[in-house]
C-alpha positions as protocol buffer text, in pm:
chain_id: "A"
residue {
  index: 1
  type: UNK
  ca { x: 2747 y: -1186 z: 8625 }
}
residue {
  index: 2
  type: UNK
  ca { x: 3013 y: -1405 z: 8487 }
}
residue {
  index: 3
  type: UNK
  ca { x: 2883 y: -1194 z: 8141 }
}
residue {
  index: 4
  type: UNK
  ca { x: 2912 y: -938 z: 8305 }
}
residue {
  index: 5
  type: UNK
  ca { x: 3257 y: -1025 z: 8387 }
}
residue {
  index: 6
  type: UNK
  ca { x: 3339 y: -1140 z: 8001 }
}
residue {
  index: 7
  type: UNK
  ca { x: 3197 y: -807 z: 7867 }
}
residue {
  index: 8
  type: UNK
  ca { x: 3469 y: -591 z: 8166 }
}
residue {
  index: 9
  type: UNK
  ca { x: 3779 y: -812 z: 8068 }
}
residue {
  index: 10
  type: UNK
  ca { x: 3666 y: -757 z: 7642 }
}
residue {
  index: 11
  type: UNK
  ca { x: 3702 y: -379 z: 7699 }
}
residue {
  index: 12
  type: UNK
  ca { x: 4018 y: -383 z: 7903 }
}
residue {
  index: 13
  type: UNK
  ca { x: 4183 y: -576 z: 7648 }
}
residue {
  index: 14
  type: UNK
  ca { x: 4096 y: -393 z: 7309 }
}
residue {
  index: 15
  type: UNK
  ca { x: 4019 y: -57 z: 7479 }
}
residue {
  index: 16
  type: UNK
  ca { x: 4321 y: 30 z: 7738 }
}
residue {
  index: 17
  type: UNK
  ca { x: 4273 y: 426 z: 7614 }
}
residue {
  index: 18
  type: UNK
  ca { x: 3991 y: 439 z: 7872 }
}
residue {
  index: 19
  type: UNK
  ca { x: 4139 y: 370 z: 8198 }
}
residue {
  index: 20
  type: UNK
  ca { x: 4067 y: 646 z: 8484 }
}
residue {
  index: 21
  type: UNK
  ca { x: 3994 y: 595 z: 8805 }
}
residue {
  index: 22
  type: UNK
  ca { x: 3744 y: 338 z: 8956 }
}
residue {
  index: 23
  type: UNK
  ca { x: 3504 y: 583 z: 9105 }
}
residue {
  index: 24
  type: UNK
  ca { x: 3468 y: 742 z: 8777 }
}
residue {
  index: 25
  type: UNK
  ca { x: 3237 y: 723 z: 8492 }
}
residue {
  index: 26
  type: UNK
  ca { x: 3236 y: 391 z: 8265 }
}
residue {
  index: 27
  type: UNK
  ca { x: 3323 y: 491 z: 7937 }
}
residue {
  index: 28
  type: UNK
  ca { x: 3197 y: 298 z: 7575 }
}
residue {
  index: 29
  type: UNK
  ca { x: 3362 y: 297 z: 7272 }
}
residue {
  index: 30
  type: UNK
  ca { x: 3067 y: 449 z: 7018 }
}
residue {
  index: 31
  type: UNK
  ca { x: 3055 y: 175 z: 6757 }
}
residue {
  index: 32
  type: UNK
  ca { x: 3185 y: 279 z: 6415 }
}
residue {
  index: 33
  type: UNK
  ca { x: 3364 y: 572 z: 6330 }
}
residue {
  index: 34
  type: UNK
  ca { x: 3708 y: 478 z: 6430 }
}
residue {
  index: 35
  type: UNK
  ca { x: 4030 y: 553 z: 6287 }
}
residue {
  index: 36
  type: UNK
  ca { x: 4414 y: 442 z: 6368 }
}
residue {
  index: 37
  type: UNK
  ca { x: 4743 y: 438 z: 6219 }
}
residue {
  index: 38
  type: UNK
  ca { x: 5000 y: 234 z: 6324 }
}
residue {
  index: 39
  type: UNK
  ca { x: 5290 y: 433 z: 6329 }
}
residue {
  index: 40
  type: UNK
  ca { x: 5072 y: 628 z: 6656 }
}
residue {
  index: 41
  type: UNK
  ca { x: 4936 y: 475 z: 6945 }
}
residue {
  index: 42
  type: UNK
  ca { x: 4731 y: 661 z: 7214 }
}
residue {
  index: 43
  type: UNK
  ca { x: 4842 y: 611 z: 7581 }
}
residue {
  index: 44
  type: UNK
  ca { x: 4747 y: 740 z: 7917 }
}
residue {
  index: 45
  type: UNK
  ca { x: 4391 y: 781 z: 7843 }
}
residue {
  index: 46
  type: UNK
  ca { x: 4224 y: 985 z: 8090 }
}
residue {
  index: 47
  type: UNK
  ca { x: 3890 y: 1214 z: 8215 }
}
residue {
  index: 48
  type: UNK
  ca { x: 3747 y: 1373 z: 8487 }
}
residue {
  index: 49
  type: UNK
  ca { x: 3500 y: 1564 z: 8616 }
}
residue {
  index: 50
  type: UNK
  ca { x: 3604 y: 1912 z: 8820 }
}
residue {
  index: 51
  type: UNK
  ca { x: 3391 y: 2222 z: 8952 }
}
residue {
  index: 52
  type: UNK
  ca { x: 3477 y: 2501 z: 8754 }
}
residue {
  index: 53
  type: UNK
  ca { x: 3678 y: 2788 z: 9032 }
}
residue {
  index: 54
  type: UNK
  ca { x: 3404 y: 3021 z: 8896 }
}
residue {
  index: 55
  type: UNK
  ca { x: 3121 y: 2858 z: 9059 }
}
residue {
  index: 56
  type: UNK
  ca { x: 2909 y: 2876 z: 8753 }
}
residue {
  index: 57
  type: UNK
  ca { x: 2965 y: 2509 z: 8602 }
}
residue {
  index: 58
  type: UNK
  ca { x: 3206 y: 2198 z: 8608 }
}
residue {
  index: 59
  type: UNK
  ca { x: 3470 y: 2069 z: 8334 }
}
residue {
  index: 60
  type: UNK
  ca { x: 3547 y: 1695 z: 8204 }
}
residue {
  index: 61
  type: UNK
  ca { x: 3868 y: 1733 z: 8172 }
}
residue {
  index: 62
  type: UNK
  ca { x: 4081 y: 1497 z: 7968 }
}
residue {
  index: 63
  type: UNK
  ca { x: 4489 y: 1341 z: 7941 }
}
residue {
  index: 64
  type: UNK
  ca { x: 4674 y: 1121 z: 7650 }
}
residue {
  index: 65
  type: UNK
  ca { x: 4951 y: 1061 z: 7558 }
}
residue {
  index: 66
  type: UNK
  ca { x: 5055 y: 1016 z: 7178 }
}
residue {
  index: 67
  type: UNK
  ca { x: 5363 y: 799 z: 7133 }
}
residue {
  index: 68
  type: UNK
  ca { x: 5541 y: 822 z: 6800 }
}
residue {
  index: 69
  type: UNK
  ca { x: 5616 y: 429 z: 6657 }
}
residue {
  index: 70
  type: UNK
  ca { x: 5761 y: 590 z: 6330 }
}
residue {
  index: 71
  type: UNK
  ca { x: 6106 y: 747 z: 6378 }
}
residue {
  index: 72
  type: UNK
  ca { x: 6077 y: 1066 z: 6191 }
}
residue {
  index: 73
  type: UNK
  ca { x: 5840 y: 1373 z: 6300 }
}
residue {
  index: 74
  type: UNK
  ca { x: 5445 y: 1356 z: 6228 }
}
residue {
  index: 75
  type: UNK
  ca { x: 5282 y: 1705 z: 6274 }
}
residue {
  index: 76
  type: UNK
  ca { x: 4933 y: 1694 z: 6387 }
}
residue {
  index: 77
  type: UNK
  ca { x: 4610 y: 1867 z: 6444 }
}
residue {
  index: 78
  type: UNK
  ca { x: 4387 y: 1827 z: 6665 }
}
residue {
  index: 79
  type: UNK
  ca { x: 4008 y: 1818 z: 6814 }
}
residue {
  index: 80
  type: UNK
  ca { x: 3850 y: 1709 z: 7088 }
}
residue {
  index: 81
  type: UNK
  ca { x: 3489 y: 1736 z: 7181 }
}
residue {
  index: 82
  type: UNK
  ca { x: 3224 y: 1687 z: 7416 }
}
residue {
  index: 83
  type: UNK
  ca { x: 2884 y: 1685 z: 7433 }
}
residue {
  index: 84
  type: UNK
  ca { x: 2532 y: 1569 z: 7572 }
}
residue {
  index: 85
  type: UNK
  ca { x: 2304 y: 1418 z: 7350 }
}
residue {
  index: 86
  type: UNK
  ca { x: 1974 y: 1300 z: 7355 }
}
residue {
  index: 87
  type: UNK
  ca { x: 1679 y: 1169 z: 7222 }
}
residue {
  index: 88
  type: UNK
  ca { x: 1287 y: 1310 z: 7204 }
}
residue {
  index: 89
  type: UNK
  ca { x: 1131 y: 1041 z: 7359 }
}
residue {
  index: 90
  type: UNK
  ca { x: 927 y: 1176 z: 7690 }
}
residue {
  index: 91
  type: UNK
  ca { x: 1049 y: 995 z: 7994 }
}
residue {
  index: 92
  type: UNK
  ca { x: 802 y: 1131 z: 8261 }
}
residue {
  index: 93
  type: UNK
  ca { x: 530 y: 1066 z: 8007 }
}
residue {
  index: 94
  type: UNK
  ca { x: 645 y: 676 z: 7953 }
}
residue {
  index: 95
  type: UNK
  ca { x: 671 y: 609 z: 8328 }
}
residue {
  index: 96
  type: UNK
  ca { x: 281 y: 643 z: 8335 }
}
residue {
  index: 97
  type: UNK
  ca { x: 217 y: 536 z: 7977 }
}
residue {
  index: 98
  type: UNK
  ca { x: 419 y: 266 z: 7826 }
}
residue {
  index: 99
  type: UNK
  ca { x: 544 y: 260 z: 7414 }
}
residue {
  index: 100
  type: UNK
  ca { x: 328 y: 29 z: 7263 }
}
residue {
  index: 101
  type: UNK
  ca { x: 493 y: -330 z: 7205 }
}
residue {
  index: 102
  type: UNK
  ca { x: 374 y: -395 z: 6883 }
}
residue {
  index: 103
  type: UNK
  ca { x: 552 y: -105 z: 6734 }
}
residue {
  index: 104
  type: UNK
  ca { x: 846 y: -278 z: 6579 }
}
residue {
  index: 105
  type: UNK
  ca { x: 1072 y: 105 z: 6604 }
}
residue {
  index: 106
  type: UNK
  ca { x: 1069 y: 360 z: 6877 }
}
residue {
  index: 107
  type: UNK
  ca { x: 1104 y: 680 z: 6608 }
}
residue {
  index: 108
  type: UNK
  ca { x: 1147 y: 891 z: 6888 }
}
residue {
  index: 109
  type: UNK
  ca { x: 1428 y: 735 z: 7073 }
}
residue {
  index: 110
  type: UNK
  ca { x: 1594 y: 738 z: 6694 }
}
residue {
  index: 111
  type: UNK
  ca { x: 1571 y: 1136 z: 6677 }
}
residue {
  index: 112
  type: UNK
  ca { x: 1957 y: 1269 z: 6824 }
}
residue {
  index: 113
  type: UNK
  ca { x: 1953 y: 1596 z: 6946 }
}
residue {
  index: 114
  type: UNK
  ca { x: 2274 y: 1787 z: 7101 }
}
residue {
  index: 115
  type: UNK
  ca { x: 2182 y: 2012 z: 7381 }
}
residue {
  index: 116
  type: UNK
  ca { x: 2547 y: 2078 z: 7532 }
}
residue {
  index: 117
  type: UNK
  ca { x: 2828 y: 2086 z: 7308 }
}
residue {
  index: 118
  type: UNK
  ca { x: 3207 y: 2218 z: 7411 }
}
residue {
  index: 119
  type: UNK
  ca { x: 3559 y: 2176 z: 7198 }
}
residue {
  index: 120
  type: UNK
  ca { x: 3906 y: 2235 z: 7175 }
}
residue {
  index: 121
  type: UNK
  ca { x: 3933 y: 2435 z: 6978 }
}
residue {
  index: 122
  type: UNK
  ca { x: 3622 y: 2598 z: 6966 }
}
residue {
  index: 123
  type: UNK
  ca { x: 3401 y: 2570 z: 6704 }
}
residue {
  index: 124
  type: UNK
  ca { x: 3154 y: 2805 z: 6498 }
}
residue {
  index: 125
  type: UNK
  ca { x: 2807 y: 2671 z: 6509 }
}
residue {
  index: 126
  type: UNK
  ca { x: 2674 y: 2879 z: 6283 }
}
residue {
  index: 127
  type: UNK
  ca { x: 3016 y: 2863 z: 6030 }
}
residue {
  index: 128
  type: UNK
  ca { x: 2973 y: 2436 z: 6069 }
}
residue {
  index: 129
  type: UNK
  ca { x: 2554 y: 2506 z: 6043 }
}
residue {
  index: 130
  type: UNK
  ca { x: 2590 y: 2650 z: 5700 }
}
residue {
  index: 131
  type: UNK
  ca { x: 2870 y: 2388 z: 5601 }
}
residue {
  index: 132
  type: UNK
  ca { x: 2676 y: 2139 z: 5636 }
}
residue {
  index: 133
  type: UNK
  ca { x: 2371 y: 2250 z: 5481 }
}
residue {
  index: 134
  type: UNK
  ca { x: 2524 y: 2357 z: 5150 }
}
residue {
  index: 135
  type: UNK
  ca { x: 2705 y: 1996 z: 5159 }
}
residue {
  index: 136
  type: UNK
  ca { x: 2355 y: 1853 z: 5141 }
}
residue {
  index: 137
  type: UNK
  ca { x: 2195 y: 2065 z: 4891 }
}
residue {
  index: 138
  type: UNK
  ca { x: 2037 y: 2322 z: 5163 }
}
residue {
  index: 139
  type: UNK
  ca { x: 2014 y: 2709 z: 5173 }
}
residue {
  index: 140
  type: UNK
  ca { x: 2199 y: 2837 z: 5489 }
}
residue {
  index: 141
  type: UNK
  ca { x: 2041 y: 3030 z: 5751 }
}
residue {
  index: 142
  type: UNK
  ca { x: 2026 y: 3432 z: 5673 }
}
residue {
  index: 143
  type: UNK
  ca { x: 2376 y: 3553 z: 5874 }
}
residue {
  index: 144
  type: UNK
  ca { x: 2282 y: 3804 z: 6131 }
}
residue {
  index: 145
  type: UNK
  ca { x: 2284 y: 4186 z: 6012 }
}
residue {
  index: 146
  type: UNK
  ca { x: 2346 y: 4325 z: 6370 }
}
residue {
  index: 147
  type: UNK
  ca { x: 2521 y: 4219 z: 6709 }
}
residue {
  index: 148
  type: UNK
  ca { x: 2186 y: 4195 z: 6891 }
}
residue {
  index: 149
  type: UNK
  ca { x: 2063 y: 3974 z: 6637 }
}
residue {
  index: 150
  type: UNK
  ca { x: 2360 y: 3750 z: 6702 }
}
residue {
  index: 151
  type: UNK
  ca { x: 2311 y: 3785 z: 7073 }
}
residue {
  index: 152
  type: UNK
  ca { x: 1923 y: 3702 z: 7035 }
}
residue {
  index: 153
  type: UNK
  ca { x: 1955 y: 3417 z: 6795 }
}
residue {
  index: 154
  type: UNK
  ca { x: 1960 y: 3067 z: 7022 }
}
residue {
  index: 155
  type: UNK
  ca { x: 2256 y: 2864 z: 6919 }
}
residue {
  index: 156
  type: UNK
  ca { x: 2135 y: 2572 z: 6718 }
}
residue {
  index: 157
  type: UNK
  ca { x: 2363 y: 2260 z: 6724 }
}
residue {
  index: 158
  type: UNK
  ca { x: 2418 y: 2027 z: 6427 }
}
residue {
  index: 159
  type: UNK
  ca { x: 2409 y: 1663 z: 6347 }
}
residue {
  index: 160
  type: UNK
  ca { x: 2725 y: 1464 z: 6561 }
}
residue {
  index: 161
  type: UNK
  ca { x: 2844 y: 1324 z: 6237 }
}
residue {
  index: 162
  type: UNK
  ca { x: 2833 y: 1705 z: 6057 }
}
residue {
  index: 163
  type: UNK
  ca { x: 3059 y: 1839 z: 6323 }
}
residue {
  index: 164
  type: UNK
  ca { x: 3252 y: 1515 z: 6268 }
}
residue {
  index: 165
  type: UNK
  ca { x: 3253 y: 1573 z: 5855 }
}
residue {
  index: 166
  type: UNK
  ca { x: 3377 y: 1965 z: 5910 }
}
residue {
  index: 167
  type: UNK
  ca { x: 3622 y: 1913 z: 6131 }
}
residue {
  index: 168
  type: UNK
  ca { x: 3780 y: 1691 z: 5904 }
}
residue {
  index: 169
  type: UNK
  ca { x: 3750 y: 1916 z: 5604 }
}
residue {
  index: 170
  type: UNK
  ca { x: 3858 y: 2160 z: 5786 }
}
residue {
  index: 171
  type: UNK
  ca { x: 4208 y: 1980 z: 5956 }
}
residue {
  index: 172
  type: UNK
  ca { x: 4368 y: 2323 z: 5974 }
}
residue {
  index: 173
  type: UNK
  ca { x: 4167 y: 2489 z: 6184 }
}
residue {
  index: 174
  type: UNK
  ca { x: 4291 y: 2218 z: 6469 }
}
residue {
  index: 175
  type: UNK
  ca { x: 4571 y: 2231 z: 6713 }
}
residue {
  index: 176
  type: UNK
  ca { x: 4931 y: 2204 z: 6645 }
}
residue {
  index: 177
  type: UNK
  ca { x: 5052 y: 1889 z: 6770 }
}
residue {
  index: 178
  type: UNK
  ca { x: 5386 y: 1803 z: 6756 }
}
residue {
  index: 179
  type: UNK
  ca { x: 5467 y: 1471 z: 6739 }
}
residue {
  index: 180
  type: UNK
  ca { x: 5879 y: 1409 z: 6724 }
}
residue {
  index: 181
  type: UNK
  ca { x: 6091 y: 1126 z: 6639 }
}
residue {
  index: 182
  type: UNK
  ca { x: 6427 y: 1026 z: 6670 }
}
residue {
  index: 183
  type: UNK
  ca { x: 6662 y: 1316 z: 6560 }
}
residue {
  index: 184
  type: UNK
  ca { x: 6707 y: 1704 z: 6683 }
}
residue {
  index: 185
  type: UNK
  ca { x: 6419 y: 1649 z: 6927 }
}
residue {
  index: 186
  type: UNK
  ca { x: 6388 y: 1937 z: 7222 }
}
residue {
  index: 187
  type: UNK
  ca { x: 6113 y: 1996 z: 7457 }
}
residue {
  index: 188
  type: UNK
  ca { x: 5837 y: 2116 z: 7300 }
}
residue {
  index: 189
  type: UNK
  ca { x: 5519 y: 2327 z: 7505 }
}
residue {
  index: 190
  type: UNK
  ca { x: 5217 y: 2472 z: 7399 }
}
residue {
  index: 191
  type: UNK
  ca { x: 4971 y: 2626 z: 7708 }
}
residue {
  index: 192
  type: UNK
  ca { x: 4620 y: 2790 z: 7674 }
}
residue {
  index: 193
  type: UNK
  ca { x: 4352 y: 2869 z: 7894 }
}
residue {
  index: 194
  type: UNK
  ca { x: 4187 y: 2541 z: 7730 }
}
residue {
  index: 195
  type: UNK
  ca { x: 4502 y: 2302 z: 7662 }
}
residue {
  index: 196
  type: UNK
  ca { x: 4847 y: 2232 z: 7725 }
}
residue {
  index: 197
  type: UNK
  ca { x: 5078 y: 2019 z: 7527 }
}
residue {
  index: 198
  type: UNK
  ca { x: 5455 y: 1877 z: 7598 }
}
residue {
  index: 199
  type: UNK
  ca { x: 5643 y: 1738 z: 7308 }
}
residue {
  index: 200
  type: UNK
  ca { x: 5974 y: 1524 z: 7390 }
}
residue {
  index: 201
  type: UNK
  ca { x: 6156 y: 1245 z: 7153 }
}
residue {
  index: 202
  type: UNK
  ca { x: 5911 y: 988 z: 7056 }
}
residue {
  index: 203
  type: UNK
  ca { x: 5591 y: 1124 z: 7272 }
}
residue {
  index: 204
  type: UNK
  ca { x: 5371 y: 1370 z: 7295 }
}
residue {
  index: 205
  type: UNK
  ca { x: 5149 y: 1464 z: 7592 }
}
residue {
  index: 206
  type: UNK
  ca { x: 4791 y: 1672 z: 7609 }
}
residue {
  index: 207
  type: UNK
  ca { x: 4562 y: 1780 z: 7887 }
}
residue {
  index: 208
  type: UNK
  ca { x: 4283 y: 1940 z: 7780 }
}
residue {
  index: 209
  type: UNK
  ca { x: 3911 y: 2096 z: 7956 }
}
residue {
  index: 210
  type: UNK
  ca { x: 3584 y: 2099 z: 7824 }
}
residue {
  index: 211
  type: UNK
  ca { x: 3298 y: 2353 z: 7978 }
}
residue {
  index: 212
  type: UNK
  ca { x: 2978 y: 2276 z: 8104 }
}
residue {
  index: 213
  type: UNK
  ca { x: 2807 y: 2573 z: 8208 }
}
residue {
  index: 214
  type: UNK
  ca { x: 2536 y: 2565 z: 8490 }
}
residue {
  index: 215
  type: UNK
  ca { x: 2161 y: 2615 z: 8303 }
}
residue {
  index: 216
  type: UNK
  ca { x: 1826 y: 2588 z: 8415 }
}
residue {
  index: 217
  type: UNK
  ca { x: 1820 y: 2258 z: 8287 }
}
residue {
  index: 218
  type: UNK
  ca { x: 2180 y: 2133 z: 8386 }
}
residue {
  index: 219
  type: UNK
  ca { x: 2329 y: 1841 z: 8155 }
}
residue {
  index: 220
  type: UNK
  ca { x: 2655 y: 1726 z: 8113 }
}
residue {
  index: 221
  type: UNK
  ca { x: 2918 y: 1574 z: 7856 }
}
residue {
  index: 222
  type: UNK
  ca { x: 2754 y: 1219 z: 7772 }
}
residue {
  index: 223
  type: UNK
  ca { x: 3027 y: 1191 z: 7472 }
}
residue {
  index: 224
  type: UNK
  ca { x: 3406 y: 1266 z: 7404 }
}
residue {
  index: 225
  type: UNK
  ca { x: 3577 y: 1280 z: 7067 }
}
residue {
  index: 226
  type: UNK
  ca { x: 3928 y: 1287 z: 6992 }
}
residue {
  index: 227
  type: UNK
  ca { x: 4017 y: 1350 z: 6656 }
}
residue {
  index: 228
  type: UNK
  ca { x: 4419 y: 1384 z: 6546 }
}
residue {
  index: 229
  type: UNK
  ca { x: 4504 y: 1466 z: 6115 }
}
residue {
  index: 230
  type: UNK
  ca { x: 4835 y: 1405 z: 6009 }
}
residue {
  index: 231
  type: UNK
  ca { x: 4887 y: 1767 z: 5846 }
}
residue {
  index: 232
  type: UNK
  ca { x: 5172 y: 1561 z: 5566 }
}
residue {
  index: 233
  type: UNK
  ca { x: 4963 y: 1258 z: 5483 }
}
residue {
  index: 234
  type: UNK
  ca { x: 4668 y: 1470 z: 5470 }
}
residue {
  index: 235
  type: UNK
  ca { x: 4436 y: 1186 z: 5666 }
}
residue {
  index: 236
  type: UNK
  ca { x: 4291 y: 1134 z: 5984 }
}
residue {
  index: 237
  type: UNK
  ca { x: 4522 y: 896 z: 6158 }
}
residue {
  index: 238
  type: UNK
  ca { x: 4319 y: 853 z: 6505 }
}
residue {
  index: 239
  type: UNK
  ca { x: 3981 y: 887 z: 6631 }
}
residue {
  index: 240
  type: UNK
  ca { x: 3797 y: 749 z: 6873 }
}
residue {
  index: 241
  type: UNK
  ca { x: 3456 y: 856 z: 7015 }
}
residue {
  index: 242
  type: UNK
  ca { x: 3345 y: 743 z: 7386 }
}
residue {
  index: 243
  type: UNK
  ca { x: 2961 y: 737 z: 7553 }
}
residue {
  index: 244
  type: UNK
  ca { x: 2919 y: 765 z: 7918 }
}
residue {
  index: 245
  type: UNK
  ca { x: 2741 y: 512 z: 8037 }
}
residue {
  index: 246
  type: UNK
  ca { x: 2641 y: 657 z: 8413 }
}
residue {
  index: 247
  type: UNK
  ca { x: 2661 y: 978 z: 8575 }
}
residue {
  index: 248
  type: UNK
  ca { x: 3026 y: 1096 z: 8714 }
}
residue {
  index: 249
  type: UNK
  ca { x: 3114 y: 1179 z: 9016 }
}
residue {
  index: 250
  type: UNK
  ca { x: 3321 y: 1548 z: 9103 }
}
residue {
  index: 251
  type: UNK
  ca { x: 3691 y: 1462 z: 9167 }
}
């Protein structure tokens, strides 16, 4: 119990951005891959799960504030991604047949696959796949020639790192997030179905929604990521990915 309390205290001290209601899922920041900039602080980071009004799925809703510690405007591009990732272990089989203790590595557990993905803005999975294949020196998949073939082709989700690399190589595809300085500021708003952005002097507030449609094998997001790219400095100034460690309660 004492060790658990210490771990929780460290998370609260070092990771205040993951605050949310106590009856919600506890997030765990994924080790590695984080990026920060002393000019920008992310505060009041909240996320919660809601039923979609259509009754056909569920939402993961996110909100946060970006604080400008510089005195000048910082033009940002934003990407928010959520996905459900699993490994290749057969939990039902292992319930009755335990994994051999003499094996030092569990290779099935090391293979990660994405079964659900949504983002703000939307990403073209085929475009990401072809871009990643080209970077690895592989042949891209043949282009669908007809609309019927496009509809029948099953979405092939790529590896988590492929999406991260694609995002950072194509920052212009992100959502504009103006982070204003001190002078000549006004209230700027940008609202679409998937997001709402309000910018005032030294502060920009973001609300966004990711959608998980009901399916035969229902899953919900177990990873959430936010990437902010400075278009003037040509670099990522904020990148954080969180893994959800417990199922969500509906809010």
